[in-house]
mmCIF file of C-alpha atoms in Angstrom:
data_model
loop_
_atom_site.group_PDB
_atom_site.id
_atom_site.type_symbol
_atom_site.label_atom_id
_atom_site.label_comp_id
_atom_site.label_asym_id
_atom_site.label_seq_id
_atom_site.Cartn_x
_atom_site.Cartn_y
_atom_site.Cartn_z
ATOM 1 C CA MET A 23 -21.314 -48.774 -8.506
ATOM 2 C CA ASN A 24 -18.251 -46.393 -9.677
ATOM 3 C CA GLU A 25 -20.579 -43.088 -8.816
ATOM 4 C CA PHE A 26 -22.782 -42.800 -6.056
ATOM 5 C CA ASP A 27 -26.407 -43.526 -6.492
ATOM 6 C CA TYR A 28 -27.973 -40.552 -4.804
ATOM 7 C CA VAL A 29 -31.534 -41.713 -5.667
ATOM 8 C CA ALA A 30 -30.788 -45.679 -4.460
ATOM 9 C CA ALA A 31 -29.706 -44.298 -1.162
ATOM 10 C CA ALA A 32 -32.460 -42.106 -0.747
ATOM 11 C CA ARG A 33 -34.852 -45.087 -1.011
ATOM 12 C CA GLN A 34 -32.934 -46.716 1.760
ATOM 13 C CA ARG A 35 -33.997 -43.608 3.858
ATOM 14 C CA THR A 36 -37.560 -42.896 2.815
ATOM 15 C CA GLY A 37 -39.104 -45.217 5.104
ATOM 16 C CA SER A 38 -37.410 -43.503 8.451
ATOM 17 C CA VAL A 39 -38.127 -40.133 6.842
ATOM 18 C CA VAL A 40 -41.930 -40.868 6.136
ATOM 19 C CA GLU A 41 -42.233 -42.289 10.028
ATOM 20 C CA LEU A 42 -40.982 -38.982 11.658
ATOM 21 C CA ALA A 43 -43.258 -36.918 9.352
ATOM 22 C CA GLN A 44 -46.055 -39.104 10.567
ATOM 23 C CA ASP A 45 -45.725 -38.433 14.129
ATOM 24 C CA LEU A 46 -44.986 -34.629 13.167
ATOM 25 C CA VAL A 47 -48.444 -34.450 11.168
ATOM 26 C CA ARG A 48 -50.190 -36.168 14.192
ATOM 27 C CA LEU A 49 -49.207 -33.409 16.623
ATOM 28 C CA PRO A 50 -51.356 -30.203 15.576
ATOM 29 C CA SER A 51 -49.242 -27.198 15.339
ATOM 30 C CA ARG A 52 -51.617 -25.168 13.758
ATOM 31 C CA GLY A 53 -50.011 -21.322 13.666
ATOM 32 C CA GLY A 54 -51.170 -18.982 16.405
ATOM 33 C CA ILE A 55 -53.575 -21.706 17.554
ATOM 34 C CA ASP A 56 -51.980 -24.702 19.051
ATOM 35 C CA ASP A 57 -48.974 -25.096 21.459
ATOM 36 C CA TYR A 58 -45.682 -25.806 19.610
ATOM 37 C CA GLN A 59 -44.029 -27.417 22.334
ATOM 38 C CA PRO A 60 -45.111 -31.169 21.355
ATOM 39 C CA VAL A 61 -44.271 -30.865 17.716
ATOM 40 C CA LEU A 62 -40.589 -29.304 19.034
ATOM 41 C CA ASP A 63 -40.423 -32.030 21.719
ATOM 42 C CA CYS A 64 -40.979 -34.826 18.893
ATOM 43 C CA VAL A 65 -38.493 -33.446 16.820
ATOM 44 C CA GLU A 66 -35.954 -32.827 19.460
ATOM 45 C CA SER A 67 -36.183 -35.929 21.042
ATOM 46 C CA TRP A 68 -35.535 -37.605 17.467
ATOM 47 C CA LEU A 69 -32.543 -35.261 17.094
ATOM 48 C CA ALA A 70 -31.326 -36.320 20.462
ATOM 49 C CA ASP A 71 -31.497 -39.961 20.242
ATOM 50 C CA ARG A 72 -28.817 -39.350 17.202
ATOM 51 C CA ALA A 73 -26.620 -37.349 19.094
ATOM 52 C CA LEU A 74 -27.107 -34.457 16.497
ATOM 53 C CA PRO A 75 -26.168 -31.257 17.942
ATOM 54 C CA HIS A 76 -29.127 -28.690 18.326
ATOM 55 C CA ARG A 77 -30.402 -25.864 20.301
ATOM 56 C CA ARG A 78 -33.603 -24.178 20.945
ATOM 57 C CA LEU A 79 -34.291 -20.749 19.481
ATOM 58 C CA PHE A 80 -36.350 -18.194 21.395
ATOM 59 C CA ASP A 81 -38.207 -14.955 20.583
ATOM 60 C CA SER A 82 -38.466 -12.499 23.465
ATOM 61 C CA ASP A 83 -42.470 -12.150 23.058
ATOM 62 C CA ALA A 84 -43.201 -15.516 21.457
ATOM 63 C CA GLY A 85 -41.041 -17.836 23.443
ATOM 64 C CA LEU A 86 -39.946 -20.878 22.090
ATOM 65 C CA VAL A 87 -39.843 -20.667 18.099
ATOM 66 C CA GLY A 88 -37.580 -23.223 16.401
ATOM 67 C CA LEU A 89 -35.102 -25.354 16.818
ATOM 68 C CA LEU A 90 -31.266 -25.014 14.687
ATOM 69 C CA VAL A 91 -29.500 -28.289 13.806
ATOM 70 C CA GLU A 92 -25.905 -27.242 12.986
ATOM 71 C CA ILE A 93 -23.332 -29.593 11.557
ATOM 72 C CA ALA A 94 -20.132 -28.430 11.398
ATOM 73 C CA GLY A 95 -17.151 -29.554 9.160
ATOM 74 C CA LYS A 96 -13.664 -30.086 9.986
ATOM 75 C CA ARG A 97 -12.815 -27.532 7.242
ATOM 76 C CA PRO A 98 -13.220 -24.187 7.487
ATOM 77 C CA GLY A 99 -15.702 -22.339 4.973
ATOM 78 C CA PRO A 100 -19.387 -20.787 4.577
ATOM 79 C CA TRP A 101 -22.008 -22.249 6.361
ATOM 80 C CA TRP A 102 -25.388 -23.296 3.968
ATOM 81 C CA GLY A 103 -28.824 -23.731 5.114
ATOM 82 C CA LEU A 104 -32.104 -25.855 5.095
ATOM 83 C CA ASP A 105 -35.310 -24.222 6.230
ATOM 84 C CA ALA A 106 -38.544 -25.987 6.967
ATOM 85 C CA CYS A 107 -41.492 -24.741 9.023
ATOM 86 C CA LEU A 108 -43.034 -27.073 11.903
ATOM 87 C CA ASP A 109 -46.122 -25.260 12.345
ATOM 88 C CA THR A 110 -49.245 -25.051 9.771
ATOM 89 C CA ALA A 111 -52.201 -23.580 8.197
ATOM 90 C CA PRO A 112 -55.542 -23.860 10.487
ATOM 91 C CA PHE A 113 -57.775 -27.056 9.380
ATOM 92 C CA GLY A 114 -60.476 -25.118 8.191
ATOM 93 C CA ASP A 115 -64.053 -26.738 8.327
ATOM 94 C CA GLU A 116 -62.921 -30.477 9.863
ATOM 95 C CA GLU A 117 -66.564 -31.640 8.551
ATOM 96 C CA ALA A 118 -65.224 -31.141 4.919
ATOM 97 C CA TRP A 119 -62.426 -33.447 5.235
ATOM 98 C CA SER A 120 -62.498 -36.829 4.368
ATOM 99 C CA PHE A 121 -59.837 -37.895 6.800
ATOM 100 C CA ALA A 122 -59.094 -36.296 9.972
ATOM 101 C CA PRO A 123 -56.569 -33.181 9.745
ATOM 102 C CA THR A 124 -54.240 -35.247 11.910
ATOM 103 C CA ALA A 125 -54.449 -38.304 10.463
ATOM 104 C CA GLY A 126 -50.806 -39.190 9.531
ATOM 105 C CA ASP A 127 -51.768 -42.202 7.204
ATOM 106 C CA VAL A 128 -50.172 -43.056 3.941
ATOM 107 C CA VAL A 129 -52.732 -44.195 1.505
ATOM 108 C CA ASP A 130 -51.629 -45.015 -1.966
ATOM 109 C CA ASN A 131 -48.459 -43.701 -1.383
ATOM 110 C CA TRP A 132 -49.811 -40.291 -0.215
ATOM 111 C CA LEU A 133 -49.122 -38.879 3.169
ATOM 112 C CA LEU A 134 -52.542 -37.570 4.525
ATOM 113 C CA GLY A 135 -53.006 -34.321 6.877
ATOM 114 C CA ARG A 136 -52.229 -31.069 7.677
ATOM 115 C CA GLY A 137 -48.428 -30.157 7.327
ATOM 116 C CA ALA A 138 -48.125 -33.399 5.203
ATOM 117 C CA ALA A 139 -47.039 -31.152 2.140
ATOM 118 C CA ASP A 140 -46.220 -27.629 3.987
ATOM 119 C CA SER A 141 -43.653 -28.838 5.439
ATOM 120 C CA LYS A 142 -43.181 -31.433 7.774
ATOM 121 C CA LEU A 143 -42.164 -33.601 5.198
ATOM 122 C CA ALA A 144 -39.402 -31.459 4.380
ATOM 123 C CA ALA A 145 -38.395 -31.147 8.061
ATOM 124 C CA SER A 146 -38.140 -35.139 8.538
ATOM 125 C CA THR A 147 -36.192 -35.041 5.305
ATOM 126 C CA PHE A 148 -33.469 -32.459 6.258
ATOM 127 C CA CYS A 149 -33.466 -33.866 9.813
ATOM 128 C CA HIS A 150 -32.191 -36.975 8.000
ATOM 129 C CA ILE A 151 -29.685 -35.392 5.791
ATOM 130 C CA ALA A 152 -27.851 -33.573 8.873
ATOM 131 C CA GLU A 153 -27.949 -37.065 10.226
ATOM 132 C CA ASP A 154 -26.123 -38.193 6.974
ATOM 133 C CA LEU A 155 -23.710 -35.167 6.872
ATOM 134 C CA HIS A 156 -22.766 -35.937 11.009
ATOM 135 C CA ARG A 157 -21.598 -38.971 9.786
ATOM 136 C CA HIS A 158 -18.716 -37.976 7.600
ATOM 137 C CA THR A 159 -18.158 -34.082 9.324
ATOM 138 C CA ASP A 160 -14.327 -35.160 8.176
ATOM 139 C CA ARG A 161 -15.126 -34.374 4.558
ATOM 140 C CA LEU A 162 -17.538 -30.869 4.958
ATOM 141 C CA THR A 163 -15.724 -27.806 4.463
ATOM 142 C CA GLY A 164 -17.767 -25.185 6.324
ATOM 143 C CA GLY A 165 -21.100 -26.524 7.952
ATOM 144 C CA LEU A 166 -24.992 -26.774 7.284
ATOM 145 C CA SER A 167 -27.557 -25.403 9.639
ATOM 146 C CA VAL A 168 -30.889 -26.990 9.561
ATOM 147 C CA LEU A 169 -33.635 -24.286 10.905
ATOM 148 C CA LEU A 170 -36.878 -26.117 12.099
ATOM 149 C CA ASP A 171 -39.030 -22.902 12.814
ATOM 150 C CA VAL A 172 -42.314 -22.393 14.090
ATOM 151 C CA ASP A 173 -44.936 -19.063 13.911
ATOM 152 C CA GLU A 174 -44.469 -19.238 10.396
ATOM 153 C CA HIS A 175 -48.031 -19.524 9.198
ATOM 154 C CA THR A 176 -48.713 -16.668 11.344
ATOM 155 C CA GLY A 177 -46.861 -14.252 9.418
ATOM 156 C CA GLN A 178 -44.654 -12.984 12.093
ATOM 157 C CA PHE A 179 -41.667 -15.576 11.008
ATOM 158 C CA GLY A 180 -40.753 -15.704 14.543
ATOM 159 C CA GLY A 181 -38.222 -18.999 14.073
ATOM 160 C CA ALA A 182 -36.660 -17.521 10.791
ATOM 161 C CA ARG A 183 -36.358 -14.033 13.031
ATOM 162 C CA ALA A 184 -34.829 -15.560 16.081
ATOM 163 C CA TYR A 185 -32.186 -17.355 13.920
ATOM 164 C CA LEU A 186 -31.103 -14.268 12.300
ATOM 165 C CA SER A 187 -30.817 -12.287 15.345
ATOM 166 C CA ASP A 188 -29.016 -15.036 17.203
ATOM 167 C CA THR A 189 -25.416 -14.115 17.666
ATOM 168 C CA ARG A 190 -24.150 -17.722 18.203
ATOM 169 C CA THR A 191 -25.501 -18.595 14.663
ATOM 170 C CA GLN A 192 -23.407 -19.275 11.825
ATOM 171 C CA ARG A 193 -24.773 -16.803 9.386
ATOM 172 C CA ALA A 194 -25.828 -19.082 6.221
ATOM 173 C CA ALA A 195 -24.073 -17.993 2.978
ATOM 174 C CA GLY A 196 -27.406 -19.202 1.292
ATOM 175 C CA ILE A 197 -30.594 -21.080 2.601
ATOM 176 C CA MET A 198 -32.716 -23.644 0.856
ATOM 177 C CA ILE A 199 -36.325 -23.351 2.135
ATOM 178 C CA GLY A 200 -38.537 -26.891 2.030
ATOM 179 C CA TYR A 201 -41.988 -25.789 0.560
ATOM 180 C CA PRO A 202 -43.578 -28.342 -2.044
ATOM 181 C CA GLY A 203 -43.874 -28.594 -5.547
ATOM 182 C CA PHE A 204 -41.873 -30.780 -7.712
ATOM 183 C CA GLU A 205 -41.480 -28.963 -10.970
ATOM 184 C CA GLU A 206 -39.889 -25.775 -10.070
ATOM 185 C CA ILE A 207 -37.766 -23.992 -7.566
ATOM 186 C CA VAL A 208 -38.548 -20.762 -6.558
ATOM 187 C CA VAL A 209 -35.744 -17.946 -6.865
ATOM 188 C CA GLY A 210 -37.579 -14.758 -6.089
ATOM 189 C CA GLY A 211 -40.660 -13.225 -5.004
ATOM 190 C CA ARG A 212 -42.584 -10.173 -4.830
ATOM 191 C CA GLY A 213 -41.957 -7.812 -1.567
ATOM 192 C CA LEU A 214 -44.634 -6.359 0.478
ATOM 193 C CA TRP A 215 -45.858 -2.910 1.890
ATOM 194 C CA ARG A 216 -48.860 -3.324 4.456
ATOM 195 C CA ALA A 217 -50.466 -0.651 6.429
ATOM 196 C CA THR A 218 -53.811 -0.066 8.315
ATOM 197 C CA LEU A 219 -55.436 2.878 7.378
ATOM 198 C CA THR A 220 -58.045 4.456 9.981
ATOM 199 C CA VAL A 221 -60.723 6.637 8.311
ATOM 200 C CA HIS A 222 -62.630 8.784 10.633
ATOM 201 C CA ALA A 223 -66.047 10.937 10.373
ATOM 202 C CA PRO A 224 -68.681 12.295 12.508
ATOM 203 C CA ALA A 225 -71.092 9.978 13.956
ATOM 204 C CA GLY A 226 -74.543 10.361 13.593
ATOM 205 C CA HIS A 227 -78.162 9.385 13.161
ATOM 206 C CA SER A 228 -79.113 7.562 9.512
ATOM 207 C CA GLY A 229 -82.704 9.193 9.953
ATOM 208 C CA SER A 230 -81.099 12.651 10.647
ATOM 209 C CA SER A 231 -82.101 15.990 8.444
ATOM 210 C CA LYS A 232 -78.906 16.688 8.021
ATOM 211 C CA THR A 233 -76.514 15.319 5.521
ATOM 212 C CA VAL A 234 -73.646 13.255 7.327
ATOM 213 C CA THR A 235 -70.713 11.889 5.322
ATOM 214 C CA GLY A 236 -69.836 8.191 7.477
ATOM 215 C CA ALA A 237 -66.527 6.891 7.608
ATOM 216 C CA ILE A 238 -67.795 4.070 5.626
ATOM 217 C CA SER A 239 -68.697 6.455 2.621
ATOM 218 C CA ARG A 240 -64.952 7.832 3.120
ATOM 219 C CA ALA A 241 -63.357 4.461 3.136
ATOM 220 C CA ALA A 242 -65.174 3.450 0.037
ATOM 221 C CA ARG A 243 -63.801 6.594 -2.083
ATOM 222 C CA LEU A 244 -60.360 5.322 -0.596
ATOM 223 C CA VAL A 245 -60.953 1.670 -1.597
ATOM 224 C CA GLY A 246 -62.157 2.913 -4.758
ATOM 225 C CA LEU A 247 -58.880 5.039 -5.671
ATOM 226 C CA LEU A 248 -56.668 2.362 -4.636
ATOM 227 C CA ASP A 249 -58.653 -0.394 -6.787
ATOM 228 C CA GLN A 250 -57.934 2.321 -9.964
ATOM 229 C CA ALA A 251 -54.354 3.129 -9.040
ATOM 230 C CA GLN A 252 -52.038 2.474 -12.186
ATOM 231 C CA LEU A 253 -48.624 0.315 -11.151
ATOM 232 C CA PRO A 254 -45.747 -0.594 -13.116
ATOM 233 C CA GLY A 255 -46.074 -3.748 -14.858
ATOM 234 C CA PRO A 256 -43.441 -6.839 -15.797
ATOM 235 C CA ASP A 257 -40.227 -5.626 -16.772
ATOM 236 C CA SER A 258 -36.714 -7.004 -18.024
ATOM 237 C CA ARG A 259 -35.791 -6.832 -14.114
ATOM 238 C CA PHE A 260 -38.998 -8.645 -12.560
ATOM 239 C CA PRO A 261 -41.573 -10.860 -14.478
ATOM 240 C CA LEU A 262 -44.227 -9.780 -12.403
ATOM 241 C CA PRO A 263 -46.119 -6.666 -11.711
ATOM 242 C CA ALA A 264 -46.627 -4.492 -9.013
ATOM 243 C CA LYS A 265 -50.408 -4.790 -7.175
ATOM 244 C CA VAL A 266 -52.114 -3.427 -4.478
ATOM 245 C CA SER A 267 -55.321 -4.989 -2.494
ATOM 246 C CA VAL A 268 -57.613 -3.882 0.380
ATOM 247 C CA THR A 269 -57.838 -7.212 2.401
ATOM 248 C CA ALA A 270 -60.100 -6.132 5.037
ATOM 249 C CA ILE A 271 -62.619 -3.679 6.274
ATOM 250 C CA SER A 272 -63.914 -3.140 9.467
ATOM 251 C CA GLY A 273 -66.439 -0.556 11.083
ATOM 252 C CA GLY A 274 -70.051 0.226 11.323
ATOM 253 C CA SER A 275 -73.152 -1.041 14.008
ATOM 254 C CA GLY A 276 -76.569 -1.849 13.297
ATOM 255 C CA PHE A 277 -78.762 0.335 10.884
ATOM 256 C CA SER A 278 -79.497 3.851 12.738
ATOM 257 C CA VAL A 279 -75.900 4.761 13.444
ATOM 258 C CA VAL A 280 -73.638 6.602 10.599
ATOM 259 C CA SER A 281 -70.044 5.040 11.378
ATOM 260 C CA ASP A 282 -67.306 7.218 12.711
ATOM 261 C CA ARG A 283 -64.232 4.934 12.277
ATOM 262 C CA VAL A 284 -63.485 2.318 9.487
ATOM 263 C CA ASP A 285 -60.313 0.732 9.531
ATOM 264 C CA LEU A 286 -58.835 -0.875 6.297
ATOM 265 C CA ASN A 287 -56.079 -3.270 5.649
ATOM 266 C CA VAL A 288 -53.846 -2.522 2.723
ATOM 267 C CA ASP A 289 -51.378 -5.003 1.016
ATOM 268 C CA VAL A 290 -48.921 -3.923 -1.828
ATOM 269 C CA ARG A 291 -46.930 -6.288 -3.517
ATOM 270 C CA LEU A 292 -43.604 -5.044 -4.442
ATOM 271 C CA THR A 293 -41.190 -5.413 -7.490
ATOM 272 C CA PRO A 294 -38.275 -3.546 -8.220
ATOM 273 C CA ALA A 295 -39.826 -1.060 -10.363
ATOM 274 C CA PHE A 296 -42.325 -0.403 -7.359
ATOM 275 C CA ASP A 297 -40.726 -0.257 -4.023
ATOM 276 C CA GLU A 298 -41.735 0.524 -0.402
ATOM 277 C CA VAL A 299 -41.145 4.132 -0.878
ATOM 278 C CA ALA A 300 -43.428 4.118 -4.209
ATOM 279 C CA ALA A 301 -45.891 2.201 -2.226
ATOM 280 C CA ALA A 302 -46.286 4.620 0.901
ATOM 281 C CA ALA A 303 -46.216 7.287 -1.859
ATOM 282 C CA LEU A 304 -48.892 6.008 -3.784
ATOM 283 C CA VAL A 305 -51.217 5.148 -0.326
ATOM 284 C CA ARG A 306 -50.801 8.529 1.125
ATOM 285 C CA GLU A 307 -51.599 10.248 -2.132
ATOM 286 C CA ALA A 308 -54.990 8.287 -2.040
ATOM 287 C CA VAL A 309 -55.277 9.120 1.516
ATOM 288 C CA LYS A 310 -54.440 12.724 1.050
ATOM 289 C CA GLN A 311 -57.138 13.253 -2.080
ATOM 290 C CA VAL A 312 -59.925 11.603 0.163
ATOM 291 C CA ASP A 313 -59.058 13.667 2.877
ATOM 292 C CA GLU A 314 -59.178 16.875 0.722
ATOM 293 C CA GLU A 315 -62.281 15.682 -1.076
ATOM 294 C CA MET A 316 -64.269 14.437 1.869
ATOM 295 C CA PRO A 317 -62.836 16.146 4.865
ATOM 296 C CA GLY A 318 -63.553 14.471 7.913
ATOM 297 C CA PRO A 319 -63.111 15.314 11.921
ATOM 298 C CA ALA A 320 -59.202 14.337 11.976
ATOM 299 C CA PRO A 321 -56.876 13.079 9.066
ATOM 300 C CA THR A 322 -56.958 9.653 8.031
ATOM 301 C CA GLU A 323 -54.140 7.538 9.595
ATOM 302 C CA VAL A 324 -51.474 5.354 8.218
ATOM 303 C CA SER A 325 -49.964 2.684 10.252
ATOM 304 C CA VAL A 326 -47.251 0.976 8.503
ATOM 305 C CA VAL A 327 -47.376 -2.761 9.748
ATOM 306 C CA ALA A 328 -44.870 -4.942 7.578
ATOM 307 C CA SER A 329 -42.396 -4.064 4.936
ATOM 308 C CA TRP A 330 -39.881 -6.229 3.114
ATOM 309 C CA PRO A 331 -38.368 -5.822 -0.736
ATOM 310 C CA PRO A 332 -38.693 -8.148 -3.312
ATOM 311 C CA PHE A 333 -35.954 -10.712 -3.955
ATOM 312 C CA GLN A 334 -34.690 -12.657 -7.163
ATOM 313 C CA LEU A 335 -31.425 -14.755 -7.871
ATOM 314 C CA THR A 336 -30.480 -15.780 -11.195
ATOM 315 C CA PRO A 337 -29.742 -19.075 -12.298
ATOM 316 C CA LYS A 338 -26.001 -18.516 -11.679
ATOM 317 C CA ASP A 339 -26.358 -17.338 -7.930
ATOM 318 C CA GLU A 340 -25.670 -20.126 -5.219
ATOM 319 C CA PRO A 341 -27.691 -21.678 -3.803
ATOM 320 C CA ALA A 342 -29.960 -22.029 -6.803
ATOM 321 C CA ALA A 343 -26.550 -22.880 -9.229
ATOM 322 C CA ALA A 344 -26.071 -25.920 -6.705
ATOM 323 C CA MET A 345 -29.577 -27.194 -6.875
ATOM 324 C CA LEU A 346 -29.672 -26.825 -10.776
ATOM 325 C CA ARG A 347 -26.510 -28.499 -10.921
ATOM 326 C CA ALA A 348 -27.772 -31.577 -8.717
ATOM 327 C CA ALA A 349 -30.938 -31.634 -10.785
ATOM 328 C CA ASP A 350 -29.072 -32.125 -14.097
ATOM 329 C CA SER A 351 -27.250 -34.684 -12.566
ATOM 330 C CA LEU A 352 -30.338 -36.820 -11.483
ATOM 331 C CA GLY A 353 -32.138 -36.204 -14.513
ATOM 332 C CA ILE A 354 -34.495 -33.986 -13.142
ATOM 333 C CA PRO A 355 -36.279 -31.477 -14.958
ATOM 334 C CA LEU A 356 -36.191 -28.416 -12.991
ATOM 335 C CA ALA A 357 -37.256 -24.731 -13.827
ATOM 336 C CA THR A 358 -36.870 -21.449 -11.835
ATOM 337 C CA LYS A 359 -40.033 -19.140 -10.937
ATOM 338 C CA THR A 360 -40.274 -15.969 -9.420
ATOM 339 C CA ALA A 361 -43.356 -16.183 -7.200
ATOM 340 C CA GLY A 362 -46.289 -13.389 -6.625
ATOM 341 C CA PRO A 363 -46.550 -14.300 -2.784
ATOM 342 C CA SER A 364 -43.811 -13.489 -0.509
ATOM 343 C CA ASN A 365 -42.290 -15.965 1.474
ATOM 344 C CA ILE A 366 -39.410 -16.429 4.368
ATOM 345 C CA GLY A 367 -37.201 -15.750 1.382
ATOM 346 C CA ASN A 368 -38.003 -12.288 1.340
ATOM 347 C CA LEU A 369 -37.055 -12.116 4.782
ATOM 348 C CA MET A 370 -33.362 -13.614 4.294
ATOM 349 C CA SER A 371 -32.623 -11.655 1.132
ATOM 350 C CA ALA A 372 -33.793 -8.654 3.251
ATOM 351 C CA HIS A 373 -31.096 -9.759 5.637
ATOM 352 C CA GLY A 374 -28.081 -10.593 2.992
ATOM 353 C CA VAL A 375 -29.015 -14.337 3.088
ATOM 354 C CA PRO A 376 -29.841 -15.576 -0.442
ATOM 355 C CA ALA A 377 -32.620 -18.302 -0.534
ATOM 356 C CA THR A 378 -34.858 -20.769 -2.821
ATOM 357 C CA ALA A 379 -37.868 -22.044 -2.127
ATOM 358 C CA GLY A 380 -40.425 -24.430 -3.523
ATOM 359 C CA PHE A 381 -38.668 -27.478 -4.102
ATOM 360 C CA GLY A 382 -40.586 -30.573 -2.719
ATOM 361 C CA VAL A 383 -42.905 -33.441 -3.236
ATOM 362 C CA PRO A 384 -46.194 -33.023 -5.087
ATOM 363 C CA TYR A 385 -49.387 -31.988 -3.294
ATOM 364 C CA GLU A 386 -52.912 -31.311 -2.974
ATOM 365 C CA GLY A 387 -54.918 -29.544 -0.762
ATOM 366 C CA LEU A 388 -52.406 -26.884 0.830
ATOM 367 C CA HIS A 389 -53.786 -24.716 2.966
ATOM 368 C CA GLY A 390 -57.393 -26.300 2.180
ATOM 369 C CA THR A 391 -59.210 -29.422 2.593
ATOM 370 C CA ASP A 392 -57.461 -32.842 2.430
ATOM 371 C CA GLU A 393 -54.108 -31.751 2.595
ATOM 372 C CA ARG A 394 -51.795 -34.690 1.241
ATOM 373 C CA ALA A 395 -48.233 -35.319 -0.097
ATOM 374 C CA ARG A 396 -47.471 -37.710 -2.513
ATOM 375 C CA LEU A 397 -44.732 -39.824 -1.459
ATOM 376 C CA THR A 398 -43.376 -41.234 -5.073
ATOM 377 C CA GLU A 399 -41.203 -38.233 -5.691
ATOM 378 C CA LEU A 400 -39.842 -38.383 -2.344
ATOM 379 C CA PRO A 401 -36.288 -40.137 -3.116
ATOM 380 C CA SER A 402 -35.625 -37.738 -5.886
ATOM 381 C CA VAL A 403 -36.293 -34.684 -3.322
ATOM 382 C CA TYR A 404 -34.066 -36.502 -0.819
ATOM 383 C CA ALA A 405 -31.578 -37.231 -3.279
ATOM 384 C CA LEU A 406 -31.501 -33.710 -4.793
ATOM 385 C CA TYR A 407 -31.275 -32.160 -1.458
ATOM 386 C CA HIS A 408 -28.360 -34.112 -0.024
ATOM 387 C CA ARG A 409 -26.431 -34.095 -3.745
ATOM 388 C CA THR A 410 -26.871 -30.135 -3.382
ATOM 389 C CA VAL A 411 -25.402 -29.899 0.097
ATOM 390 C CA LEU A 412 -22.387 -32.080 -0.390
ATOM 391 C CA ASP A 413 -21.733 -29.825 -3.149
ATOM 392 C CA LEU A 414 -21.892 -26.390 -1.263
ATOM 393 C CA LEU A 415 -19.934 -27.851 1.347
ATOM 394 C CA GLN A 416 -17.178 -29.094 -1.163
ATOM 395 C CA ALA A 417 -17.774 -32.747 0.164
ATOM 396 C CA ALA A 418 -17.011 -36.022 -1.946
ATOM 397 C CA PRO A 419 -20.004 -38.237 -1.836
ATOM 398 C CA PRO A 420 -20.064 -41.121 0.409
ATOM 399 C CA ALA A 421 -18.132 -44.124 -0.149
#
């Protein structure tokens, strides 16, 4: 053939990709629940058998949080990255599953089990692409990093943070995150500002002849103010509105005691028109109003838990542009999307690393019951990432 057929080459690789993904799915690696060592050992053994250069990533608190594969080209230039998480969401009610959460079986061209979609199939794909490139490093300008991280589903993003803080790492000029979903790539996402609010009140007996305003009543007023907050809507800079949600409330006991403390979790989704300063001001103003209307024995405490900004690439920004070029050349209709939830792309963007996310195989049951990933589109997914990476590394296709 006159032009390299990426899809045909990918079909020759997909059997091995699925085999490694099956091995990974059969090793439970639920974020914050399971030991990550077995799933990382599995990948590390696969990499070592193929002499692919890799090393472990550590976090001072969490320990081993990922593996980093580094394929260096013979010519100097920027590095680019692929990222897929190896930890997963919890199983939930296992009795509700129609197959074992760690089945790892292929039935009717679907890979079954927790992590099949998010994101062990992507991790296997990226390992195989690294192997492809390692055979032809003389053609590469710059290099490719493949981050295989854990501690992602806890929300701590330990593997990504370890990658960003490691002084030996070749910082990527851009990174592509292998979340599933075949019809679009995510090129942006709302940011977040999260805080725990601690509401105080005098303790008392619910049957007392004295009127006692408890912490639950004060907290309810605070929730009402936050629910009624007026936030900026979409504009020409960003297609999604800001959003505030009270996501958890805890406090109180029994029936006869008026609670003296309630804790609220508040999640604010940020946009360019409503940043972390605006979010903090909104919440603190609501807190101030409640403390003035319904005074307590101590001011309501605001403890910020996490914050990162929104991000958004244009179709002309790399690596999004390279993915769109690859999709066009392969005849894959591919749209771009700015997502409501945050993802590792927000973290990368906050550290100056532009990111895409969300191109992979179709899926069902993500984070829910009967998670599975369809393999029909796997050759096209593989081909698109393979072609994108070669484009970014200024490499000619294989002979």
